[in-house]
Coordinates of C-alpha atoms in Angstrom, one line a residue:
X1 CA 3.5 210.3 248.9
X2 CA 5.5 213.4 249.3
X3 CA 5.2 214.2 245.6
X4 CA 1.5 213.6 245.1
X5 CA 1.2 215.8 248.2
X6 CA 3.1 218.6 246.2
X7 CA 0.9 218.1 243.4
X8 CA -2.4 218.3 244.8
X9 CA -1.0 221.7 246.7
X10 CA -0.2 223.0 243.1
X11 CA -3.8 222.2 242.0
X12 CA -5.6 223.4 244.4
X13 CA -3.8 226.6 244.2
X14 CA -4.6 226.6 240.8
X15 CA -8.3 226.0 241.0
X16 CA -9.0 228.6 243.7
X17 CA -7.2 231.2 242.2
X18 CA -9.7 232.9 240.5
X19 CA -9.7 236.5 239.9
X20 CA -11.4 238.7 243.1
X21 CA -11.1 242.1 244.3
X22 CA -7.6 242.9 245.5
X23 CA -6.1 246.1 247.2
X24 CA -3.1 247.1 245.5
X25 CA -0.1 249.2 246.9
X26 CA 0.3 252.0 248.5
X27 CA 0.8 254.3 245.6
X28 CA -2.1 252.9 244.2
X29 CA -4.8 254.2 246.3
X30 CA -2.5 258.0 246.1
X31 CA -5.5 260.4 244.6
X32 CA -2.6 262.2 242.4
X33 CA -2.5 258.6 240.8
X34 CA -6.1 258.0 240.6
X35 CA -6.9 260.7 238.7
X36 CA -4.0 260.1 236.2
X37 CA -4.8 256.8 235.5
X38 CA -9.1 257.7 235.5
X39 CA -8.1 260.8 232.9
X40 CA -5.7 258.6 230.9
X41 CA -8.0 255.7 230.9
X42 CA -11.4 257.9 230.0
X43 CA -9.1 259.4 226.8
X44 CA -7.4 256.6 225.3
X45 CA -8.5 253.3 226.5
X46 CA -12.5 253.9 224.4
X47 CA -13.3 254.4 220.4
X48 CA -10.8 255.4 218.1
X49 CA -8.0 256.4 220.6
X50 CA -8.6 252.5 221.6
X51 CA -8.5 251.4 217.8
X52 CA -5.1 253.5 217.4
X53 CA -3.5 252.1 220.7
X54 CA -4.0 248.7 219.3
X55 CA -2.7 249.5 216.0
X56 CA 0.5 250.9 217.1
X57 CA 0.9 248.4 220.0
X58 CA 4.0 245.9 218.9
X59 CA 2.4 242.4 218.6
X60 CA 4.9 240.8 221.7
X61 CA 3.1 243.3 224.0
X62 CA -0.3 242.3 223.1
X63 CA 0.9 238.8 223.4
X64 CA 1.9 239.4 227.1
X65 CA -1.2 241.5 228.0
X66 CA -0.3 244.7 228.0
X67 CA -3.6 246.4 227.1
X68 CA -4.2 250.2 227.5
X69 CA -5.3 250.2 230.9
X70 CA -1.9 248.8 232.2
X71 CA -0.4 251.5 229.7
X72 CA -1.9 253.8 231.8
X73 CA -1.1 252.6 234.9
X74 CA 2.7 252.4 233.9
X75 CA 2.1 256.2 232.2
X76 CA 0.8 257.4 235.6
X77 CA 2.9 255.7 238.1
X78 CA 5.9 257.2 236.4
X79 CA 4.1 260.6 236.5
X80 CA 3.6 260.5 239.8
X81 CA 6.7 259.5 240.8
X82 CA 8.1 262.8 239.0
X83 CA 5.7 265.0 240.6
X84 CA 6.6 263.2 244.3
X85 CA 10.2 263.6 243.6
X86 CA 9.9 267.2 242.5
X87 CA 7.6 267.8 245.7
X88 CA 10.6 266.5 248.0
X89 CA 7.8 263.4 249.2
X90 CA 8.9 260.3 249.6
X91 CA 7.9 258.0 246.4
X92 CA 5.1 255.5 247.6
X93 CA 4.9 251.9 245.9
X94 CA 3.4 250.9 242.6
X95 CA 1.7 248.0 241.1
X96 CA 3.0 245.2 243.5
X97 CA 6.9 246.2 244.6
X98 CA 7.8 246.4 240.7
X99 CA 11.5 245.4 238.8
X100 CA 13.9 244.4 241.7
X101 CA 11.6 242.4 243.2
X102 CA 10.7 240.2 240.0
X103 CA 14.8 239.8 239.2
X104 CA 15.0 238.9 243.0
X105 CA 12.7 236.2 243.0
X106 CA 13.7 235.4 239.4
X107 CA 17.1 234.6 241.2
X108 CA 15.6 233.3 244.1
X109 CA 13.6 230.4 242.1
X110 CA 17.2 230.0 239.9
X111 CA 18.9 229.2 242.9
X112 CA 16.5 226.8 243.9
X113 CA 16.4 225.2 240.2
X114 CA 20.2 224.5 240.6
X115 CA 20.1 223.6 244.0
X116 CA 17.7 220.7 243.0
X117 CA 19.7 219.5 240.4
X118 CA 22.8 219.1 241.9
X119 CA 20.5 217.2 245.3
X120 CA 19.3 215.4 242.7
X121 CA 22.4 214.5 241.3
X122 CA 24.2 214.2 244.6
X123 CA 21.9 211.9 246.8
X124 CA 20.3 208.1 245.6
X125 CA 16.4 208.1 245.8
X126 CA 17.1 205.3 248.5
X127 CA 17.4 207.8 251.2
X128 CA 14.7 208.2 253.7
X129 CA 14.1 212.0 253.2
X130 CA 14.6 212.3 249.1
X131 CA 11.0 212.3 248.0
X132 CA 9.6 215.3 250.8
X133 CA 13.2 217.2 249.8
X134 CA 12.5 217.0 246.2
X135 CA 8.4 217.9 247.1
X136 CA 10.0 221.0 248.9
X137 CA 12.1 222.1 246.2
X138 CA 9.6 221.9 243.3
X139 CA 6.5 223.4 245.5
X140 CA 9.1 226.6 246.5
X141 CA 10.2 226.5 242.7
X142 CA 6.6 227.1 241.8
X143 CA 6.4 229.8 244.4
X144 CA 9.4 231.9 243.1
X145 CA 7.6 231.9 239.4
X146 CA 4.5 233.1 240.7
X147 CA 6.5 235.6 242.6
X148 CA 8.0 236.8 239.6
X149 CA 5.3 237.1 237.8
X150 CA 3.1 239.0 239.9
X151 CA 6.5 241.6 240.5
X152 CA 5.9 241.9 237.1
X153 CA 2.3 242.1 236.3
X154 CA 0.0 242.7 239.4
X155 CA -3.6 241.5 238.7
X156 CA -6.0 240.3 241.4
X157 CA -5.0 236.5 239.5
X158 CA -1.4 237.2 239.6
X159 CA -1.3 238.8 243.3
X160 CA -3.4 235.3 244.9
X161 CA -0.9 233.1 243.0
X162 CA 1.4 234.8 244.5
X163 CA 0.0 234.6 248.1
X164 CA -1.0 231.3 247.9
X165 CA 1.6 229.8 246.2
X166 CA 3.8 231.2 249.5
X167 CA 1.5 229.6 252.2
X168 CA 2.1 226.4 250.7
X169 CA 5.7 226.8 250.7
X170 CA 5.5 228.3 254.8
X171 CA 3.6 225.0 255.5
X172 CA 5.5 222.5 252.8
X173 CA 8.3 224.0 255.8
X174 CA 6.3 222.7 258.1
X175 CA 6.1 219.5 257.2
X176 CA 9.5 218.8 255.9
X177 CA 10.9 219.8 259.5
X178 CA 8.2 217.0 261.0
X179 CA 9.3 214.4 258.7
X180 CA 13.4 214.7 259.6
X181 CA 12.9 215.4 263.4
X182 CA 10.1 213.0 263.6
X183 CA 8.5 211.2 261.0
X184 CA 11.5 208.9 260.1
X185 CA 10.5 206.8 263.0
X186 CA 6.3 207.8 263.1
X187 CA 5.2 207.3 259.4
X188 CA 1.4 206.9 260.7
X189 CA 2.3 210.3 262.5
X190 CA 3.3 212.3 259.6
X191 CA 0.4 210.7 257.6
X192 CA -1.7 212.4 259.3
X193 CA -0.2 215.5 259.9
X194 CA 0.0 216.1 256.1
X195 CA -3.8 215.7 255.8
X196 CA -4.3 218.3 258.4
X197 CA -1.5 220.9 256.4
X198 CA -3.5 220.0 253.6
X199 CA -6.7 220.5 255.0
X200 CA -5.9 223.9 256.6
X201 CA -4.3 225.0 253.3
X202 CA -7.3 224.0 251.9
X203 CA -9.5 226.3 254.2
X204 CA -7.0 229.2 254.2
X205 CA -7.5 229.5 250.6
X206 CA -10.8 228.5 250.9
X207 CA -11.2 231.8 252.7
X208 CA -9.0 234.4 251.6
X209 CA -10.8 233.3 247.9
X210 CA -14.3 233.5 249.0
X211 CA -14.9 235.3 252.4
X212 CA -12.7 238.2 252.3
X213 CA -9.2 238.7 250.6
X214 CA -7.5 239.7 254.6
X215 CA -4.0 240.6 254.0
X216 CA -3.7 240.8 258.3
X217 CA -5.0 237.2 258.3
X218 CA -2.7 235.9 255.7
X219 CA 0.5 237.7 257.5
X220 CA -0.6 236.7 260.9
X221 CA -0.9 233.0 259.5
X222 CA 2.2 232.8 257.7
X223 CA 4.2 234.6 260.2
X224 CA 2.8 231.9 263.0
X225 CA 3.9 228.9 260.7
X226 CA 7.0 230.2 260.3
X227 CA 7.7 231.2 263.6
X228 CA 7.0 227.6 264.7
X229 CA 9.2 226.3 262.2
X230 CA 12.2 228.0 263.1
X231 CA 11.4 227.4 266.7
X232 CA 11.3 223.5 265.6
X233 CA 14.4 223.6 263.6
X234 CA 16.5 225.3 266.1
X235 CA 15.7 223.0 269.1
X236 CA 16.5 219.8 267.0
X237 CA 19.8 221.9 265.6
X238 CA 20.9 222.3 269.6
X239 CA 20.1 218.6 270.1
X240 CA 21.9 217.2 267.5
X241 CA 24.7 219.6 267.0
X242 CA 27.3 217.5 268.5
X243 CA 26.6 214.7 267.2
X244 CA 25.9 216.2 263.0
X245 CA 28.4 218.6 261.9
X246 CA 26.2 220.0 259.3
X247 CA 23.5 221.3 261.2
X248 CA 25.0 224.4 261.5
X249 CA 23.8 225.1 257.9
X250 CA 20.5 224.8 259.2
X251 CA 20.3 226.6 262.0
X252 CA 21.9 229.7 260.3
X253 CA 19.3 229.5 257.3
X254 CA 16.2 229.8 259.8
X255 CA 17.9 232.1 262.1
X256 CA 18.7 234.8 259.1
X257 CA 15.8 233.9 257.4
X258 CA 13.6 235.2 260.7
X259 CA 16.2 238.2 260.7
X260 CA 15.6 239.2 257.4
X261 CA 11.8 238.8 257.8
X262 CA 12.1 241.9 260.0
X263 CA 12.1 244.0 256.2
X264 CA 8.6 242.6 255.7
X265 CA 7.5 244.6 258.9
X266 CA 9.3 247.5 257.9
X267 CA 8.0 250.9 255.2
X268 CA 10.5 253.0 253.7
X269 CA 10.6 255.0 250.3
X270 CA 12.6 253.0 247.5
X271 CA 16.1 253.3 247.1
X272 CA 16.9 254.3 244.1
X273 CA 13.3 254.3 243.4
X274 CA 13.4 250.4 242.8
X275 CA 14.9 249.3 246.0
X276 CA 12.2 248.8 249.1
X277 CA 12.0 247.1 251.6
X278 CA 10.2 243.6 250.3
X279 CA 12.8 243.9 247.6
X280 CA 15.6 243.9 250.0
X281 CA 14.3 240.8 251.8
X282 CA 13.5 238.5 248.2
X283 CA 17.4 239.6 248.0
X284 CA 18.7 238.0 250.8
X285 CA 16.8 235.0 250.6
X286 CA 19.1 234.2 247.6
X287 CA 22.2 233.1 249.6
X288 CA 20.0 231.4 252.0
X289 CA 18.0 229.3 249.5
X290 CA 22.0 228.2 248.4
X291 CA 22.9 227.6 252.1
X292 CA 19.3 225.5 253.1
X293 CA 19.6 222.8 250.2
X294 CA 23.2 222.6 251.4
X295 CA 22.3 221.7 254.3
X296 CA 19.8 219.1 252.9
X297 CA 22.2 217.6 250.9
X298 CA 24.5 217.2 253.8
X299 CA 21.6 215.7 255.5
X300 CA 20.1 213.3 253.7
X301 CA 23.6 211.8 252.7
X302 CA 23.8 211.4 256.5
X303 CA 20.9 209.8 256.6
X304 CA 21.3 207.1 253.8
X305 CA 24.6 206.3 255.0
X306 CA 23.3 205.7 258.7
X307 CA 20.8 203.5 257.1
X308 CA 22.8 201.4 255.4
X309 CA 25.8 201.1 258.4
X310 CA 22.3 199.6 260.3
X311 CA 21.6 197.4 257.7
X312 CA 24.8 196.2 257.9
X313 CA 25.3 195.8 261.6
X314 CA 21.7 193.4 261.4

């Protein structure tokens, strides 16, 4: 059930994904940039200049979409960031938060990728929480490539992907921390608190797609689901950290994962001019990914093994 769950999240992200009006970054909206990318647009990206852009334009590039208006855009940014730099200003961001933020959630889905094979390898399908771990792993995998892509190509497609594709994961959190601190022993429980998830996923996307794209909705949202799973995971962790060694693993995950979540709050100009804030925080993740599907590993071996010391006992 946990999987077809997972796969109906992935399809309805799919379907309502359709391209809308976005904002983009900060630098975007810069009137230095805007007029860049208006001139550079209105001189090359029409007629013959069009024609010759085309022409020249390496076939791999066109294969990607790189067409002339996100020539431009790349032509401008880097402009502007000269002129910001030469102006002593601090440089604004680009097109989404651009190269270290792609490579860090590039890494971020890697880690995840190995992560599930060696779970996969490690713990029998027998045990109780395998399917909802396995759910968890592929629905964040999915995540991490649509956070990668739209690092690396910000469209309005690319950017709800990329939104979307996180709220599942913030509520596929959710409901994996119902199912090991209660739904073990309340199936009919968890049945029907995955149809809500579902159902308010549904209506989340439902209306950032077609009522208004509301960036303070979605990080109010997100930041409320998350905030009540790390308060769920720590109070089990307290509970049962006498009695299961390898709860610690847990407890540090959510409790660095909230601290780094602090970088999502905060605006400074890119280190290095690749370096920012959000890039910082898709860094540490990294470590923490490694550390939470440790801990799941741990965890469900735990739990097949209890099962089958009962079994025995009866």
């Amino acid at each position: 059930m946990a999987a077809r769950a997972a796969l109906l999240l992935l399809l309805l992200l799919m379907a309502a994904a359709a391209p809308g009006p976005a904002q983009g970054s900060q630098g975007d909206r810069e009137p230095l940039y805007r007029e860049c990318l208006s001139r550079c647009e209105r001189q090359n990206c029409s007629g013959a200049a069009l024609r010759h852009f085309r022409a020249r334009q390496p076939l791999y590039m066109g294969l990607t979409g790189w067409t002339c208006p996100a020539e431009c855009q790349y032509e401008c940014m880097w402009q502007a960031v000269r002129r910001y730099q030469q102006g002593g200003r601090g440089v604004p961001q680009f097109h989404g938060k651009e190269p270290a933020s792609a490579l860090a959630s590039f890494l971020n889905g890697l880690a995840s990728l190995v992560m599930l094979r060696r779970y996969r390898a490690a713990v029998p399908r027998a045990a109780p929480t395998y399917p909802t771990c396995v759910a968890f792993a592929w629905v964040s995998l999915n995540a991490w490539f649509w956070s990668t892509v739209f690092h690396t190509r910000d469209t309005a497609l690319t950017e709800k992907l990329d939104y979307f594709c996180a709220s599942a994961v913030v509520l596929h959190s959710v409901y994996l921390c119902c199912v090991r601190t209660l739904g073990l022993q309340r199936p009919a429980l968890i049945s029907v608190f995955r149809a809500f998830l579902l159902l308010f996923l549904a209506g989340h996307i439902s209306y950032l797609s077609l009522v208004r794209f509301d960036y303070g909705y979605n990080l109010v949202a997100n930041a409320a689901a998350g905030t009540l799973t790390v308060a769920w995971w720590l109070r089990w962790c307290v509970r049962q950290g006498r009695r299961l060694p390898h709860v610690w693993k847990c407890a540090a995950a959510v409790l660095l994962l909230q601290a780094l979540a602090l970088l999502e709050l905060l605006d400074f100009p890119p280190l290095l001019w690749v370096l920012d804030a959000h890039a910082l925080w898709h860094i540490g993740t990294i470590p923490l990914n490694v550390l939470f599907y440790s801990f799941l590993m741990d965890d469900s071996l735990y739990l097949l093994k209890a099962n089958s010391d009962l079994f025995k006992v009866d």
